[in-house]
Every structure is written in structure tokens, then in C-alpha cells.
Short mmCIF file of C-alpha atoms (C1' of nucleotides) in Angstrom, two decimals:
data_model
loop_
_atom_site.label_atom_id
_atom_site.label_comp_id
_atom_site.label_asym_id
_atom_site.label_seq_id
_atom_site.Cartn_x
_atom_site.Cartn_y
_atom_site.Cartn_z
CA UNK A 1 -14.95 4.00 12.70
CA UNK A 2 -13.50 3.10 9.60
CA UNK A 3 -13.99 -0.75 8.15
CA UNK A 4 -11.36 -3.03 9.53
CA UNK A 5 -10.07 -6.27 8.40
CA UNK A 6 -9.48 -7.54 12.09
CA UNK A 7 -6.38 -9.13 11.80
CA UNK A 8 -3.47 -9.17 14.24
CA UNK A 9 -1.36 -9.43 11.08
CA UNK A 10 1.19 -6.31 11.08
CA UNK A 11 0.28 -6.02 7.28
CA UNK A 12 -3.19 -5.92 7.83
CA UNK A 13 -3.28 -3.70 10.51
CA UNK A 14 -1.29 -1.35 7.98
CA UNK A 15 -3.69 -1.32 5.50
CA UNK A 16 -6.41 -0.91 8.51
CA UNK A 17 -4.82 3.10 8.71
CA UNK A 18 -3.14 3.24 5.05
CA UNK A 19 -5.58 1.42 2.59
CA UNK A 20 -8.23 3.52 2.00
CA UNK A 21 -8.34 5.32 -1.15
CA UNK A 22 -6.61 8.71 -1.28
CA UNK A 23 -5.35 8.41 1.87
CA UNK A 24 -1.48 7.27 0.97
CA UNK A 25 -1.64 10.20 -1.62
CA UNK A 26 -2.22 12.75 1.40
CA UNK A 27 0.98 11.36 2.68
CA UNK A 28 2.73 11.97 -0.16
CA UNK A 29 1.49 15.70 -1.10
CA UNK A 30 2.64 16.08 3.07
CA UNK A 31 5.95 15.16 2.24
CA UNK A 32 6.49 17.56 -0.48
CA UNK A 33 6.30 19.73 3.24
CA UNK A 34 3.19 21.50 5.02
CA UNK A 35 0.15 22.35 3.32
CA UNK A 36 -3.25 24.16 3.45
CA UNK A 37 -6.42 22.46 3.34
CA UNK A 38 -7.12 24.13 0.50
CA UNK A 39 -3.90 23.01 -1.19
CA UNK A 40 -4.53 19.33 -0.35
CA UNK A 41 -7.90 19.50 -2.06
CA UNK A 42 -6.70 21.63 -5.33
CA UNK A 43 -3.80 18.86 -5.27
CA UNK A 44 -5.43 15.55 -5.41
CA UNK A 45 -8.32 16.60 -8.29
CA UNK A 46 -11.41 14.18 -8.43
CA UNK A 47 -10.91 13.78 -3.95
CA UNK A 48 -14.28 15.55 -2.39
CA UNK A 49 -13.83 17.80 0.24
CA UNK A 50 -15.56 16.02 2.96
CA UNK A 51 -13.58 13.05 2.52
CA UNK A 52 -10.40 14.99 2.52
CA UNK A 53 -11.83 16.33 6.25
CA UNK A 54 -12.46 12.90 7.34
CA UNK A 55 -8.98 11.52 5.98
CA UNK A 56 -7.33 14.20 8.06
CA UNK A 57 -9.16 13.53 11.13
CA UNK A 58 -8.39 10.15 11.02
CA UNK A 59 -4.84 10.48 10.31
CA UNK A 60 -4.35 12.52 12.57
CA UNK A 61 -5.65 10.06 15.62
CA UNK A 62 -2.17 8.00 14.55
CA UNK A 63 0.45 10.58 14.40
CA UNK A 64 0.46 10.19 10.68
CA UNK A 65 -0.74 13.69 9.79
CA UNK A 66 -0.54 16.82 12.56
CA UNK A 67 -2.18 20.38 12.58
CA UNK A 68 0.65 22.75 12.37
CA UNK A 69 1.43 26.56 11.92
CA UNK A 70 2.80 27.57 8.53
CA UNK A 71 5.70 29.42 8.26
CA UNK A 72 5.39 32.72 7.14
CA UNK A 73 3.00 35.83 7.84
CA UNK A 74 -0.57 35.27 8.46
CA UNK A 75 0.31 32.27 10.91
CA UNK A 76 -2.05 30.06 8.49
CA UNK A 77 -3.02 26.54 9.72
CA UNK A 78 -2.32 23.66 7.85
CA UNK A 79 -1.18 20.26 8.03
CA UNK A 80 2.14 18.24 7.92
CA UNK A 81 3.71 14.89 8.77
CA UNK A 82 3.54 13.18 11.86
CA UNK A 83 6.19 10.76 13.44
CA UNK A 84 4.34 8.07 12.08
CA UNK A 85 4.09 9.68 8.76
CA UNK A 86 7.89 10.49 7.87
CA UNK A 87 8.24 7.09 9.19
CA UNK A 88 6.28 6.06 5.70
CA UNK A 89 9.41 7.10 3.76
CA UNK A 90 10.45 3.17 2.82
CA UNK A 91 6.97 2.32 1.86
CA UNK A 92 6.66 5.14 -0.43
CA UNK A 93 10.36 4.34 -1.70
CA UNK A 94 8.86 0.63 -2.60
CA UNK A 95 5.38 2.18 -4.27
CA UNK A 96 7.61 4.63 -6.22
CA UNK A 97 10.07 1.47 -7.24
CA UNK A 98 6.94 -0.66 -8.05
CA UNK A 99 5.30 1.48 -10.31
CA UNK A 100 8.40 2.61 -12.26
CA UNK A 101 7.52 -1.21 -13.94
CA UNK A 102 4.41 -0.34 -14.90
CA UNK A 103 3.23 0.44 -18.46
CA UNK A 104 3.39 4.36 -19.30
CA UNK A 105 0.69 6.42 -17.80
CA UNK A 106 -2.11 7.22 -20.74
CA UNK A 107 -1.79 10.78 -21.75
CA UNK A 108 -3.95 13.52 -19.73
CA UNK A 109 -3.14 11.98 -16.87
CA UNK A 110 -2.51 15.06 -14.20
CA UNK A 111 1.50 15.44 -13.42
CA UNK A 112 3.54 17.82 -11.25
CA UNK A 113 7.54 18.16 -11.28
CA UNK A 114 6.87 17.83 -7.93
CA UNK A 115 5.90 14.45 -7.77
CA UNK A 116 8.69 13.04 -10.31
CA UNK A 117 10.98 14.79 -7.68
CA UNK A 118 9.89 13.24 -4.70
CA UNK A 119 10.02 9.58 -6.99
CA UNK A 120 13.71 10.84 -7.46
CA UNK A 121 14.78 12.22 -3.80
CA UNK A 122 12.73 8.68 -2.29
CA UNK A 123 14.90 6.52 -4.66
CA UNK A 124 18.33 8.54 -4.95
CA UNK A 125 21.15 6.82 -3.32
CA UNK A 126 22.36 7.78 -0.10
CA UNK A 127 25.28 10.04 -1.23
CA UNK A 128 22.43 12.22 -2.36
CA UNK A 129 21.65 13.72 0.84
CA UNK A 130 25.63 15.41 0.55
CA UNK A 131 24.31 17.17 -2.85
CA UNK A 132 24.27 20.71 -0.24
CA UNK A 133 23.67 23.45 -3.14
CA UNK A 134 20.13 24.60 -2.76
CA UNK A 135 18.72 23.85 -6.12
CA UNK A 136 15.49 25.62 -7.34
CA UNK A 137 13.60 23.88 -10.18
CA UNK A 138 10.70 25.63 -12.28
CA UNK A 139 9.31 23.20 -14.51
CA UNK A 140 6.35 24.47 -16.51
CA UNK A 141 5.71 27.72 -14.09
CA UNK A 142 5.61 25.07 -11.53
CA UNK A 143 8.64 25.48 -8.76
CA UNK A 144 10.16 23.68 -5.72
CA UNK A 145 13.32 23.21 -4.40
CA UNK A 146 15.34 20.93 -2.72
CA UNK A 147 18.99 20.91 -0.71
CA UNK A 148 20.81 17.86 0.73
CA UNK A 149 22.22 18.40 4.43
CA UNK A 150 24.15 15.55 4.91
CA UNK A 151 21.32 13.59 6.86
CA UNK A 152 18.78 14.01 4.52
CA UNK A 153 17.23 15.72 1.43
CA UNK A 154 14.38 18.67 1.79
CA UNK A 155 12.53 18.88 -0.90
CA UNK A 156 9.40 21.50 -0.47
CA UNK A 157 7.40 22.87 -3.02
CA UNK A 158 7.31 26.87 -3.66
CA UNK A 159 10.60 28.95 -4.13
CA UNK A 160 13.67 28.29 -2.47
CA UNK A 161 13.43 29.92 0.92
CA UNK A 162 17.02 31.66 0.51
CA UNK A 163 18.69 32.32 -2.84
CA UNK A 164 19.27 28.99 -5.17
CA UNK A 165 22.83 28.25 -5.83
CA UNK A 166 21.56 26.54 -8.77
CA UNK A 167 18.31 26.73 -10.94
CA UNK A 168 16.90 24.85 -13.82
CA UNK A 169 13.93 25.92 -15.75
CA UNK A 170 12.36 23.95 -18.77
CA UNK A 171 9.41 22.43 -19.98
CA UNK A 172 7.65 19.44 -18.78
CA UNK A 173 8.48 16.71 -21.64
CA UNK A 174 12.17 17.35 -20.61
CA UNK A 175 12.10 17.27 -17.31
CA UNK A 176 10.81 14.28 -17.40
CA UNK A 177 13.88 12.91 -19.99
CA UNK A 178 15.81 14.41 -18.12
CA UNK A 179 14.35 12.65 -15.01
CA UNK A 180 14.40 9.38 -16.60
CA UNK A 181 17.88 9.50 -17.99
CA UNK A 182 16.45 9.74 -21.91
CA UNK A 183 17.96 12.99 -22.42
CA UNK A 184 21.23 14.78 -21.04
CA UNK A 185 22.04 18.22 -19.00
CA UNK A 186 24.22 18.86 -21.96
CA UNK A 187 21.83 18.22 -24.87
CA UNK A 188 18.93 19.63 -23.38
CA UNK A 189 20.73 23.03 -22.86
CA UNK A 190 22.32 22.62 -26.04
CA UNK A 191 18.48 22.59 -28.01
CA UNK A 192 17.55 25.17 -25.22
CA UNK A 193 15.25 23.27 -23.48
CA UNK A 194 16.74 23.46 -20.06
CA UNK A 195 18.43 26.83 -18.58
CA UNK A 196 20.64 26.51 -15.97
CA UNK A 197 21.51 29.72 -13.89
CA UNK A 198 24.67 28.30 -11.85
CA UNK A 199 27.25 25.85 -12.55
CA UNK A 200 26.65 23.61 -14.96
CA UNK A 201 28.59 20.71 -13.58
CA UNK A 202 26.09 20.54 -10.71
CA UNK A 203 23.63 20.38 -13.02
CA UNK A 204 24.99 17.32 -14.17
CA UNK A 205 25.51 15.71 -10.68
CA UNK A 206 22.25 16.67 -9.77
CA UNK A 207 20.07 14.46 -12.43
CA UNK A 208 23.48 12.08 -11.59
CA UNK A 209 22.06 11.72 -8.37
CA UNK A 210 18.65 11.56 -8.61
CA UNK A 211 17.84 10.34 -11.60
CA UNK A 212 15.07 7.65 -12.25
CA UNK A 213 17.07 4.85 -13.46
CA UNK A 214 14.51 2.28 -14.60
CA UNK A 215 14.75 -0.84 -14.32
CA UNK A 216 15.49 0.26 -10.52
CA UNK A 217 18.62 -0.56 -7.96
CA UNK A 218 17.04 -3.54 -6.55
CA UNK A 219 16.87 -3.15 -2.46
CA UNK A 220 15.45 -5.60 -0.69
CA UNK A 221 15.55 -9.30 -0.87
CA UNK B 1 -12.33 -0.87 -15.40
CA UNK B 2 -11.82 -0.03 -11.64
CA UNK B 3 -11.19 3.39 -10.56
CA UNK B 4 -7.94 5.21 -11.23
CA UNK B 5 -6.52 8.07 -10.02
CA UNK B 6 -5.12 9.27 -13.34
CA UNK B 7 -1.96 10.48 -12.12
CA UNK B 8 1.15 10.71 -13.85
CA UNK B 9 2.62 9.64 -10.38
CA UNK B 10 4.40 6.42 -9.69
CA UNK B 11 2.98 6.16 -5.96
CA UNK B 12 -0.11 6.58 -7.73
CA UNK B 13 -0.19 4.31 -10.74
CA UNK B 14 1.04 1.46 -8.30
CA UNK B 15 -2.12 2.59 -6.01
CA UNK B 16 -4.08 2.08 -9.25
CA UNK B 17 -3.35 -1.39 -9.25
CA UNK B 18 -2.82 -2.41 -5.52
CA UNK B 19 -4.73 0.47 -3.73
CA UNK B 20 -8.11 -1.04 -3.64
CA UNK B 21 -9.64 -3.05 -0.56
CA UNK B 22 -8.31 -6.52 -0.19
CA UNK B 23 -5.87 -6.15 -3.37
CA UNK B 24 -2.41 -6.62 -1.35
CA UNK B 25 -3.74 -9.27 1.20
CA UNK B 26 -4.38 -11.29 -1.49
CA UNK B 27 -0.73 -10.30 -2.39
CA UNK B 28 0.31 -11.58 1.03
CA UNK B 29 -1.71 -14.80 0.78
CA UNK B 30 0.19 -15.92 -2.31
CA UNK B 31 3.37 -14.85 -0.85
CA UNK B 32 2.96 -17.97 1.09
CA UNK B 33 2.64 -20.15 -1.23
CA UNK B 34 0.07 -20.88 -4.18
CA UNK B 35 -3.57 -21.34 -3.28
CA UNK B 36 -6.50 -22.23 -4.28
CA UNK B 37 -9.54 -20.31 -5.04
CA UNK B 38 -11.57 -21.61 -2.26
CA UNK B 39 -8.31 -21.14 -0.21
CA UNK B 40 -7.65 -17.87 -0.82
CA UNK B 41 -11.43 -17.14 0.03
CA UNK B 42 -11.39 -18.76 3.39
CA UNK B 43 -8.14 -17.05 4.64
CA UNK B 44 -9.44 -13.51 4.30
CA UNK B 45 -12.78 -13.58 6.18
CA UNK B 46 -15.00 -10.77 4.80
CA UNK B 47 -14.33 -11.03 2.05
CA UNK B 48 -17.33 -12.04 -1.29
CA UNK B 49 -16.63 -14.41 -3.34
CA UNK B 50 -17.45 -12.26 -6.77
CA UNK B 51 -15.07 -9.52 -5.35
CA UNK B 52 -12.30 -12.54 -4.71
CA UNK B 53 -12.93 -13.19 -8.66
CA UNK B 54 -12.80 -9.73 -9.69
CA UNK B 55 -9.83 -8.80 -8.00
CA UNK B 56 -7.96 -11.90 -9.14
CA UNK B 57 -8.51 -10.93 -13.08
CA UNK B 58 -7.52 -7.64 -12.14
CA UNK B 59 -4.16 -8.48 -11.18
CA UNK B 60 -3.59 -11.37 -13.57
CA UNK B 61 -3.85 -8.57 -15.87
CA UNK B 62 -0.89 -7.11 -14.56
CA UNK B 63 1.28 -10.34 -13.89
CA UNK B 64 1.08 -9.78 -10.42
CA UNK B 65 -0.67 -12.98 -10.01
CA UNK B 66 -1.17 -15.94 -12.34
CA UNK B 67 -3.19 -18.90 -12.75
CA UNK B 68 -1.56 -22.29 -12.40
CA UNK B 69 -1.17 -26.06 -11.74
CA UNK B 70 -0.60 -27.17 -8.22
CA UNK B 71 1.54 -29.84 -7.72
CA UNK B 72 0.61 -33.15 -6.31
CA UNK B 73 -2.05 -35.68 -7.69
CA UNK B 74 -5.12 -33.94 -9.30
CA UNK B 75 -3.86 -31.16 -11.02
CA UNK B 76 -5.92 -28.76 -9.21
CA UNK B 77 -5.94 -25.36 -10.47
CA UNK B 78 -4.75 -22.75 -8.37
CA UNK B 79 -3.00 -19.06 -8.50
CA UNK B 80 0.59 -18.07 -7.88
CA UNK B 81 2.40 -14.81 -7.70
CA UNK B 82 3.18 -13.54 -11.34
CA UNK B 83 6.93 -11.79 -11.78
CA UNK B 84 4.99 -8.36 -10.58
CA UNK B 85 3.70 -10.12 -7.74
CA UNK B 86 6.99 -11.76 -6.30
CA UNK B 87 8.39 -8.02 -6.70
CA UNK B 88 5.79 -7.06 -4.41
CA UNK B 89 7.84 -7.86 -1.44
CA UNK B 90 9.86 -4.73 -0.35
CA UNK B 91 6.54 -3.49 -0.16
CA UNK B 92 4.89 -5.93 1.55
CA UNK B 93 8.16 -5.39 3.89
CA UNK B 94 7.59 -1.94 4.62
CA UNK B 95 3.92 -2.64 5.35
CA UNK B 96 5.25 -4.78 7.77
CA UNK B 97 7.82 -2.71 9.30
CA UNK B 98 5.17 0.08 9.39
CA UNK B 99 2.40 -1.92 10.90
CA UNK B 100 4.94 -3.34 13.79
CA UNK B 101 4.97 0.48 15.18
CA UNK B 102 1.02 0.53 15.43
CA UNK B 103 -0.88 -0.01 18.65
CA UNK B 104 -1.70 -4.36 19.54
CA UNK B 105 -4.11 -5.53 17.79
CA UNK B 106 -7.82 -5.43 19.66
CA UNK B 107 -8.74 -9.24 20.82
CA UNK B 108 -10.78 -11.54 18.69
CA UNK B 109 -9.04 -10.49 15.43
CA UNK B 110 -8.26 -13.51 13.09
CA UNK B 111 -4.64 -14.63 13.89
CA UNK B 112 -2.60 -17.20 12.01
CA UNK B 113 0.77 -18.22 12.56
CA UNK B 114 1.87 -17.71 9.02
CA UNK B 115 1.42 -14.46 8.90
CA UNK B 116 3.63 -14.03 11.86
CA UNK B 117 5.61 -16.05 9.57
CA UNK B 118 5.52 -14.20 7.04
CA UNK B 119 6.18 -11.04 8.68
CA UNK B 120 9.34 -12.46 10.17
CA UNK B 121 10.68 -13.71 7.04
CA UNK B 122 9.91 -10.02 5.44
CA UNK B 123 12.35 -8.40 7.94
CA UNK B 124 14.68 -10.79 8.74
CA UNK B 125 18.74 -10.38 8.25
CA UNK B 126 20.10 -11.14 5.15
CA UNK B 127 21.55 -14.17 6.49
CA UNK B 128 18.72 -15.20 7.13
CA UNK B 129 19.12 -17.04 3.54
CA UNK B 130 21.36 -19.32 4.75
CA UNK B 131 18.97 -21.11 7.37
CA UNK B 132 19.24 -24.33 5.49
CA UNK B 133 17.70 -26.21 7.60
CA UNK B 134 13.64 -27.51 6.63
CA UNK B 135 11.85 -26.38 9.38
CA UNK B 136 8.43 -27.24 10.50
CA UNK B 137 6.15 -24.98 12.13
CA UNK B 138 2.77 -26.29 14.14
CA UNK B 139 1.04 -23.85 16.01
CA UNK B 140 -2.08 -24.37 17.35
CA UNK B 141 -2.54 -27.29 14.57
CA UNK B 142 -2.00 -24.74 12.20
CA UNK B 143 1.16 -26.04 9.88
CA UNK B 144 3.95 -24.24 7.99
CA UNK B 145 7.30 -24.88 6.66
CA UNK B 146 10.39 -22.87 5.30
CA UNK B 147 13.90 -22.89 4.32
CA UNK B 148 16.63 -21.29 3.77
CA UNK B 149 18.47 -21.92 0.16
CA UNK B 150 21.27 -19.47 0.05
CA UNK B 151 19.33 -17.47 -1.81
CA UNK B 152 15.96 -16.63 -0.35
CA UNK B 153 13.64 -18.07 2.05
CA UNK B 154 11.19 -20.65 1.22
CA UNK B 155 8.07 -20.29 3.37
CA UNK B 156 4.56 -22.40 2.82
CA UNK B 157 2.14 -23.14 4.31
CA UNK B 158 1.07 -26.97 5.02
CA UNK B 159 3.50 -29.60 6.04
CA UNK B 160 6.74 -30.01 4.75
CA UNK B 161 7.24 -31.53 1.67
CA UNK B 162 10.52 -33.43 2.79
CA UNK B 163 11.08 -35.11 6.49
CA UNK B 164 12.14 -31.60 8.57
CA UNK B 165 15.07 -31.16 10.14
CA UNK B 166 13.35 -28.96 13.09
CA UNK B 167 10.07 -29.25 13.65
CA UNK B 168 8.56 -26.36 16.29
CA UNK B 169 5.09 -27.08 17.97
CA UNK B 170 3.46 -24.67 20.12
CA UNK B 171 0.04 -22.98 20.57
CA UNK B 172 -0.28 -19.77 19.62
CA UNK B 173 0.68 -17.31 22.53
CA UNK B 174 3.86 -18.88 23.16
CA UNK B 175 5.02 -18.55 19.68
CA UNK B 176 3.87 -14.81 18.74
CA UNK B 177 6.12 -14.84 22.36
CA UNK B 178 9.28 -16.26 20.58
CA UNK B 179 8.37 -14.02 17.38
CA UNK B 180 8.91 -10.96 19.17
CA UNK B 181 11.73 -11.79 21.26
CA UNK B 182 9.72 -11.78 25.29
CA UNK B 183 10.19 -15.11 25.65
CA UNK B 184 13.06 -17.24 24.32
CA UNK B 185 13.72 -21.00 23.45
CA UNK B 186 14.94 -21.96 26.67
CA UNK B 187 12.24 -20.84 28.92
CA UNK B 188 9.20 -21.75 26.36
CA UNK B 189 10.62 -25.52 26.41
CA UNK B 190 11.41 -25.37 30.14
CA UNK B 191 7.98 -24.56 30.86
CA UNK B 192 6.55 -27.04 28.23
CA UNK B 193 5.18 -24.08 26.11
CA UNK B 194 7.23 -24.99 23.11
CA UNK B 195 8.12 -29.02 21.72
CA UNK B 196 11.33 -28.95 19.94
CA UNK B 197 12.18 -32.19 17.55
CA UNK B 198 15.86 -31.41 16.30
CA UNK B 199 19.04 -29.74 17.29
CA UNK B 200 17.81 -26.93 20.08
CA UNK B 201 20.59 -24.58 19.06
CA UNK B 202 19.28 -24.46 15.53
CA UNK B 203 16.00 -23.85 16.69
CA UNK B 204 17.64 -20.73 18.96
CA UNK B 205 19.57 -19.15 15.90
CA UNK B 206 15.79 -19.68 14.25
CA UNK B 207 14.74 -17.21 16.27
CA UNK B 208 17.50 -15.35 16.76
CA UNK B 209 17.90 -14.51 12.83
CA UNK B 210 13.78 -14.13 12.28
CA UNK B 211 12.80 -12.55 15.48
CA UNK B 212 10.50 -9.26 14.99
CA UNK B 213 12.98 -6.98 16.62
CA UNK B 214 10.64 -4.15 17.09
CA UNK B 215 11.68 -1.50 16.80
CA UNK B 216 13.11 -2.21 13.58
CA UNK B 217 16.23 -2.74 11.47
CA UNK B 218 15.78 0.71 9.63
CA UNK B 219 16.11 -0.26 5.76
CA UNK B 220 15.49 2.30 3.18
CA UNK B 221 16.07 5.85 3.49
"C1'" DC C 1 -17.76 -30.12 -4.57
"C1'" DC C 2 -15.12 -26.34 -6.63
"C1'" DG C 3 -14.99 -22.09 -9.17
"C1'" DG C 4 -17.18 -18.89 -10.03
"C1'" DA C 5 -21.64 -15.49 -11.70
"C1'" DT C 6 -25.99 -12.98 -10.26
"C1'" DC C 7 -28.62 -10.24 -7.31
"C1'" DC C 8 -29.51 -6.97 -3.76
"C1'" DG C 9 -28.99 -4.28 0.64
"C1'" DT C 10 -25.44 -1.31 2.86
"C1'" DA C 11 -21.49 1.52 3.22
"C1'" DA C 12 -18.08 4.38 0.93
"C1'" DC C 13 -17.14 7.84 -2.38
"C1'" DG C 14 -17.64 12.31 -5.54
"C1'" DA C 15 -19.82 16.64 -6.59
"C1'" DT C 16 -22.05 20.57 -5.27
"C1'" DA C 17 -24.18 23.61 -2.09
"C1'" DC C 18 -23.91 25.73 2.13
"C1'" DT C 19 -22.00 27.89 6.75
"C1'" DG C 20 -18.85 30.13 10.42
"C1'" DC D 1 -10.61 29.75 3.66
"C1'" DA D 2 -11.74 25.58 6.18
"C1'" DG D 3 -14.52 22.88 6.59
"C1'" DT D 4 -19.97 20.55 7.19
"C1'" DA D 5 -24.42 18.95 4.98
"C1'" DT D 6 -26.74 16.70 1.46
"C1'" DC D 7 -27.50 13.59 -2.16
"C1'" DG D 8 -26.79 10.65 -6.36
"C1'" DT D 9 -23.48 7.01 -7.75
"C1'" DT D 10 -20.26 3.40 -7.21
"C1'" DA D 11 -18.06 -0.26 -4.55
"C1'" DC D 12 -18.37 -3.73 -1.29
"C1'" DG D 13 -20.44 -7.90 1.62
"C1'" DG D 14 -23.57 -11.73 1.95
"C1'" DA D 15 -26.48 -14.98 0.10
"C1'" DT D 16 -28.03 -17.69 -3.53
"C1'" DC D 17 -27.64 -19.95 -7.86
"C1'" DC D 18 -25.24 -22.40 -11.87
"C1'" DG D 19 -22.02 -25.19 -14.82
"C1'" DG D 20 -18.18 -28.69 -14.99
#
DNA sequence: CCGGATCCGTAACGATACTG
DNA sequence: CAGTATCGTTACGGATCCGG
């Protein structure tokens, strides 16, 4: 099917399901939570659609990737992780920590809140998942949300599914400061970069909690 | 140069660099040790020679690997892991941890002990560290050595630079066996499987600290 | 002989058009 | 909307050739 290196090594055999191009990025947009074909596609720009089939399919044959019903009216199809796929959480915790040490990305590079927020939810530290106020974010007309539940931390694009106990809105440039630690909750409201509907002290615990401190926490040996 | 994503992304700009074919088992052949070119080209069958070169400039650009001297009479040149390339290995641990879940690999795959090894290092206990003793490896004539320095976990392959204090001979059944825990010490010496020179208790807590306990010792998130 | 560079056939990818 | 079909382009795999 697809080209193998025939190895019995475990790493190898990874890279046998994981290494082809595009396909760890499929994982990834499937953890932001289910998607559409048709989402997939419009998310991962330059990927052609027959590829993106084939990806799926084969996926799919390892309980990475699994056909599902979206929430919602219309009972739309779509796709979301598989067993085998959450179970990819560490590895993209280690390709998030990784490329944090890599040069800065040139500019008109595509970028979605979305993806600094998974980077932050993948490499939070475990008292994160007890941050419990559903948070809405809307960076840039872009929005997603996220809520800890003591286990774990959802974190879905869209709206918040019931009403936000907090929500941040600002631009792109400071979300991304604010992500990174270069800016704070305080000053960015303060120029009015940031709005905050809720209270402002969870504000601050929330970029507390997740934020991209770079260099990272070291984990592992 | 080679094909980028252009994402803003972290899992993405670390795909950039590692995501194309052969990239991280070159990654995993220098986490054994420092190689030669010709090396490195014989222990990942399949792979061309100009693609071997390309890739290796490629990640020299990025420190993850870096030429060098080896040691011993000749002054060979050679290629080592670079600082980015010796941070590679919570990675190359997940990829392990990952691959362990996937189905047995099909028959007539390329095998070598040290990347049974290597994989067991990878997951192994943090006290693993303090497995001070040098320890020999033959398997199937194939010949590896490690130890433990408090610190981390030397592992090489070829024979031990220093007498060992264990030395392990076996062919290659028995000792993927012993690496994943269905056969132990005991039984692979009673039945003559597995030659032991040294203390056979330290050769039990060998495998008892580096055993592939599958499933796994959850790390991450 | 080792460390590559060159060349060429094949397989994978990317873009667009097309279909149920 | 969710894919399949087609086709030009790029990447890879194998063999051969070249300089120190």
C-alpha cells in the first residue's frame, strides 16, 4: 500500500503509519475536535484533495482517524480521532516542544489561534486541566474555546457550546505575546488590545497556565 | 530548499525539518552513537546514497547533526548528533511508545538488536541512570554496549570500549524475548538461550529496569 | 576504498476538473 | 459537499561515475 521501511524497529514502524507528509498535520487539525472533509482540506492549504481522501482511508485502517456523526442538526459526516490517535498526544507534546527552538517562522506563513492553543493546552502543566471556567477566545474573527475538567482540557474550535464564563478577544500579534509571555493580561488591556468579558483574574491564570514558556519545561530524559 | 509547509505552527515547522522520508531514522542511527557515512548508509537499507547526502546537509543546517572526528587511530570523519539532535529524544520516545501499540512487525523486515536497544533505553525508568555497570550486548554477532552514569544512559554500538562488567550473548529471538518481558533471565540461561558472563542478578535488574513493558509507562499528558 | 555527485526511471505529490 | 479522475511536477531509489 503505502512505501514501508520494513523494519521491526518500533520507531520505524511509527513512521511506516505517521511519516508521510501531511499526515501528522491531519492529526493535529482532529484534535482541535471533529471535522468535515471539507474543513480538513480548507485547513491544511497547499494539501490536494485526493491525497487528503487517501490519508483518511489509510488512517483510518489503524484506529488513528474514525468516520463519525457531527454534533448538531443536519447529522453531517465527518471525521475525528481514533484510540490510536488521542493516543498521539505525547508525540505531538514533543513536536510542539521541538519546534518552539526553532528560528521564527518567515512572515506569510499561514497561522490560526487555534494552533498556538493546542501548542499551549499540549504543553500546559498538569494543574491546567483544573482551569474549569469555559473560556471562549476570538482572535482575529477566528474563535474556539476550551474548559479544563479535572482529567483533561477540551479545546474545540467554533463557539463555546454553552455560555463562556470568560472571553478574550484581540488581534493576532497579541495573542501571540500574550501566548509567548512577551506581553501581559494587564498591559494588553491597558493599550486595548485584549478585551476581557469576565473576571480579569482568570484572565491572568489562564495565559498563567498555558502559556508558551520558551525555552520549554524540559520532560523527558 | 526542500518543501515546507509554511505554517506558523510549531508541529509544523518541526515537520519542516524532520517530516521528510528517512529524516528521523537517521536521527535514530546517531542516537546510537556517531557513524560514518558509509555506516549510516548501510544501516537503513533503501535508502540512495545522494538522498543520504542531501538529508545530512539539511540537518547540519539546523544543528541537529554535525560533522566530526571519530575517535580511535585514523581520524576518520564521521557525523554526530548536533545540540538539536540530542534534544530529539522525547520524540524519538514517543515514536517509540507509539509504535509499541502497532500490530508485529510482518517477517523478513530488517531487525537489529540495537534498535531494540535503543527503544528500551528510550522508555526505561528514570533509574535506569544509575545502571553503572558496562554492559555488553552480542546478539546474533551483532555487538552493543551501554552504561549507566548517573546521569543518562550511554548506549553504542560496537564493543565496549573498557573490559564489561556483564556481557549478554544471545541470538536474536531469545533476546527481543527478554526485551519484552515473555521470557526472563532464568529460563533463557536454563535453556541455554542466553550466556551470561558477570553477576546474574545484575543482568536480571538489566532487564527488569529496560524491559519494554508494553503497554506503556504513560509519560506526557 | 570512502565520500560523495550525476543521471534516469518510478512513485508520490499538487492543482484542477469532474461526478454522485 | 465529499470525494474520484487526470495530469504535470517534484521527490525518491538504484546504478554508475569521480576525486582524494
Amino acid at each position: 500500500m503505502t512505501r514501508s521501511y520494513e523494519q521491526t524497529c518500533r520507531i520505524a514502524r511509527a513512521l511506516d503509519v505517521l511519516g508521510e507528509r501531511w499526515t501528522l498535520l491531519i492529526v493535529r487539525e482532529l484534535a482541535l475536535g471533529p471535522r468535515r472533509y471539507g474543513d480538513l482540506l480548507a485547513d491544511l492549504p497547499g494539501m490536494g484533495t485526493s491525497l487528503l481522501a487517501a490519508r483518511l482511508r489509510h488512517l483510518e485502517r489503524y484506529d488513528v482517524v474514525r468516520r463519525t456523526v457531527l454534533p448538531g442538526p443536519g447529522r453531517a459526516a465527518g471525521y475525528e480521532l481514533g484510540d490510536r490517535g488521542t493516543a498521539l498526544t505525547p508525540l505531538l507534546a514533543s513536536l510542539v516542544e521541538w519546534g518552539g527552538g526553532l528560528a521564527p517562522p518567515p512572515p506569510g506563513s499561514f497561522d490560526r489561534a487555534a494552533w498556538t492553543m493546542l501548542a499551549m493546552r499540549l504543553t500546559a502543566p498538569g494543574e491546567a486541566v483544573d482551569f474549569d471556567t469555559v473560556t471562549e477566545i476570538a482572535v482575529d474573527g477566528e474563535t474556539l474555546w476550551l474548559q479544563g475538567d479535572g482529567e483533561r482540557v477540551r479545546l474545540e474550535t467554533g463557539p463555546a457550546p454553552v455560555k463562556p464564563g470568560l472571553r478574550l478577544t484581540s488581534g493576532r500579534a497579541t495573542f501571540q505575546a500574550l501566548a509567548t509571555g512577551r506581553t501581559t493580561v494587564d498591559d494588553a488591556m491597558a493599550s486595548g488590545e485584549l478585551a476581557v468579558q469576565g473576571d480579569a483574574d482568570r484572565a491572568r491564570l489562564f495565559f498563567d497556565l498555558f502559556s508558551l514558556t520558551n525555552p520549554s519545561p524540559t520532560h523527558g530524559r
